[in-house]
Coordinates of C-alpha atoms in Angstrom, one line a residue:
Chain A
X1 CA -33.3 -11.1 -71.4
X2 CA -30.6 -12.6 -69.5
X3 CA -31.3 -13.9 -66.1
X4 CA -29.0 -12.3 -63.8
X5 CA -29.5 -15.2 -60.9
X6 CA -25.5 -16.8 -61.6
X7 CA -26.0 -19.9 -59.3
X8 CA -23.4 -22.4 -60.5
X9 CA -24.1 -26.0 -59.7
X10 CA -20.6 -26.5 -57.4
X11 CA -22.4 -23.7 -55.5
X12 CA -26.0 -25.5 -55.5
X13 CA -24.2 -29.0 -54.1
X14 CA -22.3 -27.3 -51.7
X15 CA -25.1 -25.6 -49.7
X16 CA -27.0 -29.0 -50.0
X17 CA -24.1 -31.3 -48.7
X18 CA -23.4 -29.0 -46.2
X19 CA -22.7 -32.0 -42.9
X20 CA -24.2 -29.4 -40.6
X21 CA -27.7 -29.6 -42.5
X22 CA -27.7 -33.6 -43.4
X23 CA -28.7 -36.1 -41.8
X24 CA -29.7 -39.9 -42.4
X25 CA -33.1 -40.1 -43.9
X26 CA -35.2 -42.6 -42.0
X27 CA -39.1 -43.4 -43.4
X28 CA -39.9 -43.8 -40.0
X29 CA -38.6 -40.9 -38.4
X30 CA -42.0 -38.7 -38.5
X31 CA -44.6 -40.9 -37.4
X32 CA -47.1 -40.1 -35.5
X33 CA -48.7 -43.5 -34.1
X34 CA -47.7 -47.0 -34.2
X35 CA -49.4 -50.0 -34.5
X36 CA -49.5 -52.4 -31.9
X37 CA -51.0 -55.7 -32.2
X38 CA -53.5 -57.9 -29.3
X39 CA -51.6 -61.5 -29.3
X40 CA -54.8 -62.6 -27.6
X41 CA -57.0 -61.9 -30.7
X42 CA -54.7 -61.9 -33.3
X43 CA -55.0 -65.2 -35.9
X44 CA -51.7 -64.9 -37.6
X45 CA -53.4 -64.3 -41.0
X46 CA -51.3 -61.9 -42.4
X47 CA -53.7 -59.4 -43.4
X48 CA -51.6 -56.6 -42.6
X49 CA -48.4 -57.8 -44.1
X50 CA -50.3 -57.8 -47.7
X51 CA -51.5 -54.0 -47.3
X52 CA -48.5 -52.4 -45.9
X53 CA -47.7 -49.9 -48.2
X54 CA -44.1 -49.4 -47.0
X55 CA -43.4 -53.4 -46.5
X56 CA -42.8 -52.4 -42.8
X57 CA -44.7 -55.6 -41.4
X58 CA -42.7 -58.8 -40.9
X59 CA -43.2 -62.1 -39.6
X60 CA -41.7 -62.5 -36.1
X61 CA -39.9 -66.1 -34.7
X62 CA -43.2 -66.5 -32.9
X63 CA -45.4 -66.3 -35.9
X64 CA -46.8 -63.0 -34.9
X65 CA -46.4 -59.8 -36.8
X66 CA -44.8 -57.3 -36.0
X67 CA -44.4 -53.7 -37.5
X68 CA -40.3 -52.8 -38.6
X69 CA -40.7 -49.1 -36.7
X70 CA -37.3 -47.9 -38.9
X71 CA -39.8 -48.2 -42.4
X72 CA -43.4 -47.6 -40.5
X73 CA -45.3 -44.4 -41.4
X74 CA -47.8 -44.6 -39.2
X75 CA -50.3 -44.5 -42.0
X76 CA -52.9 -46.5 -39.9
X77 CA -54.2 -49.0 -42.6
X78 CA -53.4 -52.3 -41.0
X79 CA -55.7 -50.6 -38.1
X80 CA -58.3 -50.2 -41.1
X81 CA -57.9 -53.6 -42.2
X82 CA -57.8 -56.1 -39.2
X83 CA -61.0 -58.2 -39.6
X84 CA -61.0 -58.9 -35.9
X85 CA -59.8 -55.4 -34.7
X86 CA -56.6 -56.5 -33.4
X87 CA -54.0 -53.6 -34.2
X88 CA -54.2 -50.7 -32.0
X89 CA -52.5 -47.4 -32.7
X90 CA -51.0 -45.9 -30.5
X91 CA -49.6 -42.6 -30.2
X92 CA -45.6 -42.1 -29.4
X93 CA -45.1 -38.9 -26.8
Chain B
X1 CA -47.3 -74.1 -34.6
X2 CA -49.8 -72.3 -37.1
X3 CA -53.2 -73.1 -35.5
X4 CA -54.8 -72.1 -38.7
X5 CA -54.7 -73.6 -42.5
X6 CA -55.4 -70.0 -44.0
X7 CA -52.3 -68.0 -44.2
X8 CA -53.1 -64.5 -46.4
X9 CA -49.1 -64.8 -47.6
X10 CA -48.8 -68.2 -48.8
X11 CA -50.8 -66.5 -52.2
X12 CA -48.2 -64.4 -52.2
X13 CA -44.4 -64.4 -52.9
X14 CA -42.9 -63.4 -49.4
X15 CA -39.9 -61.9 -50.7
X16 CA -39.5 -57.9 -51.1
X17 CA -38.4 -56.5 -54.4
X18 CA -39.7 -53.0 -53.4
X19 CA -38.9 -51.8 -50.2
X20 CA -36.6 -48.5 -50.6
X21 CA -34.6 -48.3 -47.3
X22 CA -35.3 -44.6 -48.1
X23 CA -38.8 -45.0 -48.8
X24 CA -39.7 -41.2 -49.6
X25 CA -43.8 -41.9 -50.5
X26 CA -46.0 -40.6 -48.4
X27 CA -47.6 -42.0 -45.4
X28 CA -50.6 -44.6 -47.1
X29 CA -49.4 -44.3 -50.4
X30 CA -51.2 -46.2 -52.2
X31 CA -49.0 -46.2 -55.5
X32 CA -46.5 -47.8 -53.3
X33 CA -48.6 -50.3 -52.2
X34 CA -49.7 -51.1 -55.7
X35 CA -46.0 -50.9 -56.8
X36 CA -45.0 -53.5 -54.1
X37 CA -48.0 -55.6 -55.1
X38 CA -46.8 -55.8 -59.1
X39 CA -43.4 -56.3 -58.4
X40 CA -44.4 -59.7 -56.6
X41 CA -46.4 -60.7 -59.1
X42 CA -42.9 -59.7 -61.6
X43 CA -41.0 -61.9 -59.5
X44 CA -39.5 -63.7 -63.0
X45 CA -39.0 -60.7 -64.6
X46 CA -37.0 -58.4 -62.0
X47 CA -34.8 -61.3 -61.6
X48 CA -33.6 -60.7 -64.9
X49 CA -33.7 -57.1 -64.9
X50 CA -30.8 -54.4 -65.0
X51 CA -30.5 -53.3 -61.0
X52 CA -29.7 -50.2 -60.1
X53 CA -27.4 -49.3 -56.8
X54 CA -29.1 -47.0 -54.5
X55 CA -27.0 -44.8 -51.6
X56 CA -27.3 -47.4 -49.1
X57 CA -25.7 -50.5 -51.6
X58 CA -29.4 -52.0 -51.9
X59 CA -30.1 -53.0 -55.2
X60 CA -33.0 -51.7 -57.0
X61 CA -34.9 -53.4 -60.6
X62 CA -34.4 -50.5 -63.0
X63 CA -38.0 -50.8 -64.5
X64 CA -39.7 -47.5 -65.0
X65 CA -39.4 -45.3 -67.4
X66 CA -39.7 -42.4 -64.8
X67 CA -39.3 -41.7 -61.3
X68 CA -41.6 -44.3 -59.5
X69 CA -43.0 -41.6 -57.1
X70 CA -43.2 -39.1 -59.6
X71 CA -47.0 -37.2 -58.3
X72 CA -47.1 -34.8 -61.8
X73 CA -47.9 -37.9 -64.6
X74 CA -49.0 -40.9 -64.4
X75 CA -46.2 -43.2 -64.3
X76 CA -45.5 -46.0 -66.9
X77 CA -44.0 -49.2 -66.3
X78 CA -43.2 -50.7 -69.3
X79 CA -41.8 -54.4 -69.6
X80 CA -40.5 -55.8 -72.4
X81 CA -41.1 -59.2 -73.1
X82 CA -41.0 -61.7 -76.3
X83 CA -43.5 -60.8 -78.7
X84 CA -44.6 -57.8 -77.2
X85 CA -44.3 -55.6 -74.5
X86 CA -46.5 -54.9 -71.3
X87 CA -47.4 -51.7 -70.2
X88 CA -48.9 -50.9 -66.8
X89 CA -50.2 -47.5 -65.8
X90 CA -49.8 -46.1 -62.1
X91 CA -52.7 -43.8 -62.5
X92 CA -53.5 -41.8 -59.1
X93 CA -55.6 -39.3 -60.8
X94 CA -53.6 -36.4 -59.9
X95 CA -55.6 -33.9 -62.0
X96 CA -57.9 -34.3 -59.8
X97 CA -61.2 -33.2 -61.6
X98 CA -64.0 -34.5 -60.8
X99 CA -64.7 -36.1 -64.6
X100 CA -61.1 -37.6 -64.5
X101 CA -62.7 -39.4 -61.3
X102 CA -65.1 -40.8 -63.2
X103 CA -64.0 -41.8 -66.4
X104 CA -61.2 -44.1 -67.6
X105 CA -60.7 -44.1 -71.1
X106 CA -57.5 -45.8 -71.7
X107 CA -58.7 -49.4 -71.9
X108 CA -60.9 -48.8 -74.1
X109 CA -58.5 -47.2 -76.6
X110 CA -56.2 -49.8 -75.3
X111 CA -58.7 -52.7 -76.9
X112 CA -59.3 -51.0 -79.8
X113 CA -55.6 -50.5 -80.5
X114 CA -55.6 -54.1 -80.5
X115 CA -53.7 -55.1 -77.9
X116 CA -54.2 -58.9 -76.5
X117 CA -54.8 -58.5 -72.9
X118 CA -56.1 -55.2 -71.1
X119 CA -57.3 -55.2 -67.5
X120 CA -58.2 -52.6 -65.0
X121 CA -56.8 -53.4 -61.5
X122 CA -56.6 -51.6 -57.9
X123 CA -54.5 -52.9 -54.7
X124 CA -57.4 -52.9 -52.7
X125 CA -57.8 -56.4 -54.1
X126 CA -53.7 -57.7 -53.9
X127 CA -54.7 -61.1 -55.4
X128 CA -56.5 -60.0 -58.5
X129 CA -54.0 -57.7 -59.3
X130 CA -51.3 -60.1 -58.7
X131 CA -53.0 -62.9 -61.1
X132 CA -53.8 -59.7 -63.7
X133 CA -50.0 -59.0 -63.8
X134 CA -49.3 -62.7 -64.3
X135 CA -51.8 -63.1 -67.2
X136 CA -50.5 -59.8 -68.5
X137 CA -46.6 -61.3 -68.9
X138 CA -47.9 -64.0 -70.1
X139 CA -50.0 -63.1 -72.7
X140 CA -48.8 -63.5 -76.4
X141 CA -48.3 -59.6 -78.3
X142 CA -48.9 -56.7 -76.1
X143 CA -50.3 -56.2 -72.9
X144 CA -51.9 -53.1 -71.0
X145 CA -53.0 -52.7 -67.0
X146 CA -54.5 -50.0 -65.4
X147 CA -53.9 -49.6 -62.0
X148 CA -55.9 -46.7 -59.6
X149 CA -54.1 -45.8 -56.5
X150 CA -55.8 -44.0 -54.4
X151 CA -53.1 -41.2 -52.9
X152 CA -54.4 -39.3 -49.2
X153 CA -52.0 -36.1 -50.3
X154 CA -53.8 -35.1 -54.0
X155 CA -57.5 -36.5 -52.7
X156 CA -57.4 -35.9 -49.7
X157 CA -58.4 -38.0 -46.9
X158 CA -57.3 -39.6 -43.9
X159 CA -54.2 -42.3 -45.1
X160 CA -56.1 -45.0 -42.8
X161 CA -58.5 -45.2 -45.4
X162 CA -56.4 -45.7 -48.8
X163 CA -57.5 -49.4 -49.0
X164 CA -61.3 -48.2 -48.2
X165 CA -61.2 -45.7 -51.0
X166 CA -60.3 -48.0 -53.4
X167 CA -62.6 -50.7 -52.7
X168 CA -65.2 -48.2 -52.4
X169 CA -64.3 -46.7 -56.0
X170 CA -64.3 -50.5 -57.2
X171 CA -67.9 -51.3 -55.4
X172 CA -69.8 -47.5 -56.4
X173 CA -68.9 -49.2 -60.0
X174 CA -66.8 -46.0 -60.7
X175 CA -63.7 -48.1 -61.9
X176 CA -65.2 -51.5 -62.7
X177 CA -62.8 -54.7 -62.7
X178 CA -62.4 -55.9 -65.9
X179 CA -60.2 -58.2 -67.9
X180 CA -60.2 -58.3 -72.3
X181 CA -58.5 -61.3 -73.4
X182 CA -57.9 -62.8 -77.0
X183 CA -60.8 -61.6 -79.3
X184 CA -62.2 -59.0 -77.4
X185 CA -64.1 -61.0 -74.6
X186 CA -64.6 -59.2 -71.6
X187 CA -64.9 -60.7 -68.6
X188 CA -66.1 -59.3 -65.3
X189 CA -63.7 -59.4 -62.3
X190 CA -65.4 -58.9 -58.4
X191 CA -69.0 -58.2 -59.4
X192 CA -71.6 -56.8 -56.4
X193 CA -74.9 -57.5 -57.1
X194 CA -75.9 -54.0 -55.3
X195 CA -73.5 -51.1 -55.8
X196 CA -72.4 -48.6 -53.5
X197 CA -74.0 -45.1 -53.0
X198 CA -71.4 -43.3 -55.7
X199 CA -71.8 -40.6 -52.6
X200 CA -70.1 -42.7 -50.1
X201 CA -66.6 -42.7 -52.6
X202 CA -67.1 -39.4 -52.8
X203 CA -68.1 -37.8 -49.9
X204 CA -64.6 -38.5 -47.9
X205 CA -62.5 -36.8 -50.2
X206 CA -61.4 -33.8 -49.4
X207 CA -61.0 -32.4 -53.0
X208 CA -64.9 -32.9 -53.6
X209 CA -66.3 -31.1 -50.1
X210 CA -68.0 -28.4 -52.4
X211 CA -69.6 -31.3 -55.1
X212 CA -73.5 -30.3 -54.6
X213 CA -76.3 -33.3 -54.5
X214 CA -77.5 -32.3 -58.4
X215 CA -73.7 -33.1 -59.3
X216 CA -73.8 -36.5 -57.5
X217 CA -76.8 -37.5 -58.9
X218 CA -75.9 -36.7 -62.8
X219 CA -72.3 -38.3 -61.9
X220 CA -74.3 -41.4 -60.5
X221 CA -76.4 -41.5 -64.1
X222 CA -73.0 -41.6 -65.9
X223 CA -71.5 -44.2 -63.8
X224 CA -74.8 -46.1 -64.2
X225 CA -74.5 -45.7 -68.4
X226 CA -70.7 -46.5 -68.6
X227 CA -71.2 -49.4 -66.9
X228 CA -74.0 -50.4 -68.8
X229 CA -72.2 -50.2 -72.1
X230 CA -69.5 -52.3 -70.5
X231 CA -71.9 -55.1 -69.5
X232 CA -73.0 -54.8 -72.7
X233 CA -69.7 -56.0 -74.4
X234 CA -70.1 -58.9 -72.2
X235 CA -71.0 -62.1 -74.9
X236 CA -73.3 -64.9 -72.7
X237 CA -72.0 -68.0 -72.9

């Protein structure tokens, strides 16, 4: 049996790229909280850095991290894995 | 200006190699994490690699033999190198039965198919994986890693806790590290003398909320026995 759904690809590409619909994808975009880090507790060990999924923590001029909110997800696992507690996360209105 | 010697990412490379600017995984994926870890630890390799152009102009190391974020298969990273080839496997258990959980069968078939270096690794541990990948390239004939990621979407917990889950998986002795080398000697990677209540791995995910105590209890005997025939492969020195 034939299917009778004719959907061409030209068709399929055009309703995709319409401008209307698209916009630039950013990782970030849908997050929920973001980490914030104490500079009064924090030890500069890098921790967080190592189990960012998303690479989204980078080394500030200071030597304190700092999380890249254009890649962060909000996933909450540099809060997880602070040995002295430092990161904080903190909800975005 | 560092007031202390230990630095976590001077073990490390500090350069990216897998950072997507559009980074679809999901939030606390761990298969991106454990991606990100390996491709530190292939540093050499990627530099020789074909790249890929993405949308953006960022240049990607065309290495998989799928889509990286592919949630349907395991994905296979295959790397070819002289003599050999090394194979790593992204496994993040997306069957999601309960005996899948528990056992891991490939490196064993891995050994007996003779390759010259198998090792089970998880990013919950970055540095063992990274000197596992190392070994792996460097070894002579072919290689094979396992790598569990622990993913919040198909399991089902709270994406805080990917790290957690897999160290907990690691120290309930439900995915034991372990490294074969050259003539089949095993050797034991991150050994606790007590292991973790196999309960407390299960318990927060989602997918097992209906797993009754009998079930735990003949799961923990199983764990118990696999491990024991692994120990046993273990020749004193």
């Amino acid at each position: 049996m034939e299917s009778t759904a004719k959907f061409t690809k030209s068709m399929v590409e055009c309703s995709l790229l319409d401008k209307e619909l698209g916009r630039p994808f950013k990782p970030g975009a849908r997050r929920e909280a973001t980490p914030e880090w104490d500079k009064d507790k924090c030890v500069r060990c890098g921790l967080c850095y190592v189990y960012c999924p998303d690479g989204a923590i980078y080394r500030a001029e200071d030597g304190f991290f700092e999380a890249d909110t254009d890649k962060c997800k909000g996933c909450g696992i540099c809060h997880r894995e602070c040995w002295f507690g430092v990161i904080s996360m903190v909800k975005e209105d | 200006m560092d007031k202390f010697s230990l630095f976590v990412p001077n073990f490390l490379p500090f350069k990216e190699y897998f950072v997507p600017e559009k980074n679809i995984a999901c939030s606390g994926c761990g298969l991106a994490l454990a991606i990100r870890q390996t491709y530190k630890a292939l540093e050499a390799v990627i530099e020789k690699a074909e790249w890929v152009k993405a949308g953006d102009g960022k240049l990607f190391a065309k290495l998989f033999d799928k889509s990286p974020m592919g949630n349907s298969e395991p994905s296979l990273l295959r790397i070819k190198k002289p003599g050999g080839e090394l194979i790593i496997c992204f496994d993040n258990e997306a069957g999601g039965s309960l005996e899948e959980a528990v056992k891991k069968a490939m490196p064993a078939i891995a050994v007996a198919e003779g390759f010259r270096y198998v090792a089970t690794a998880c990013p919950s541990y970055p540095f063992d994986l990274y000197e596992k990948v190392k070994k792996g390239l460097e070894a002579e004939g072919k290689a094979y890693i396992h790598i569990l990621c622990p993913c919040p979407v198909a399991w089902q917990f709270d994406p805080e806790l990917t790290v957690k889950i897999g160290r907990w998986a690691v120290e309930s002795r439900t995915f034991p590290l372990y490294e074969v080398g050259s003539a089949s000697a095993y050797h034991l990677t991150g050994t606790t003398a007590k292991p973790r209540p196999l309960a407390d791995y299960l318990k927060p995910q989602y997918r097992f909320a209906e797993i009754s105590e009998q079930q735990i209890a003949d799961l923990t005997t199983t764990v118990e026995s696999d491990y024991k025939k692994l120990t046993d492969k273990i020749q004193p020195e």
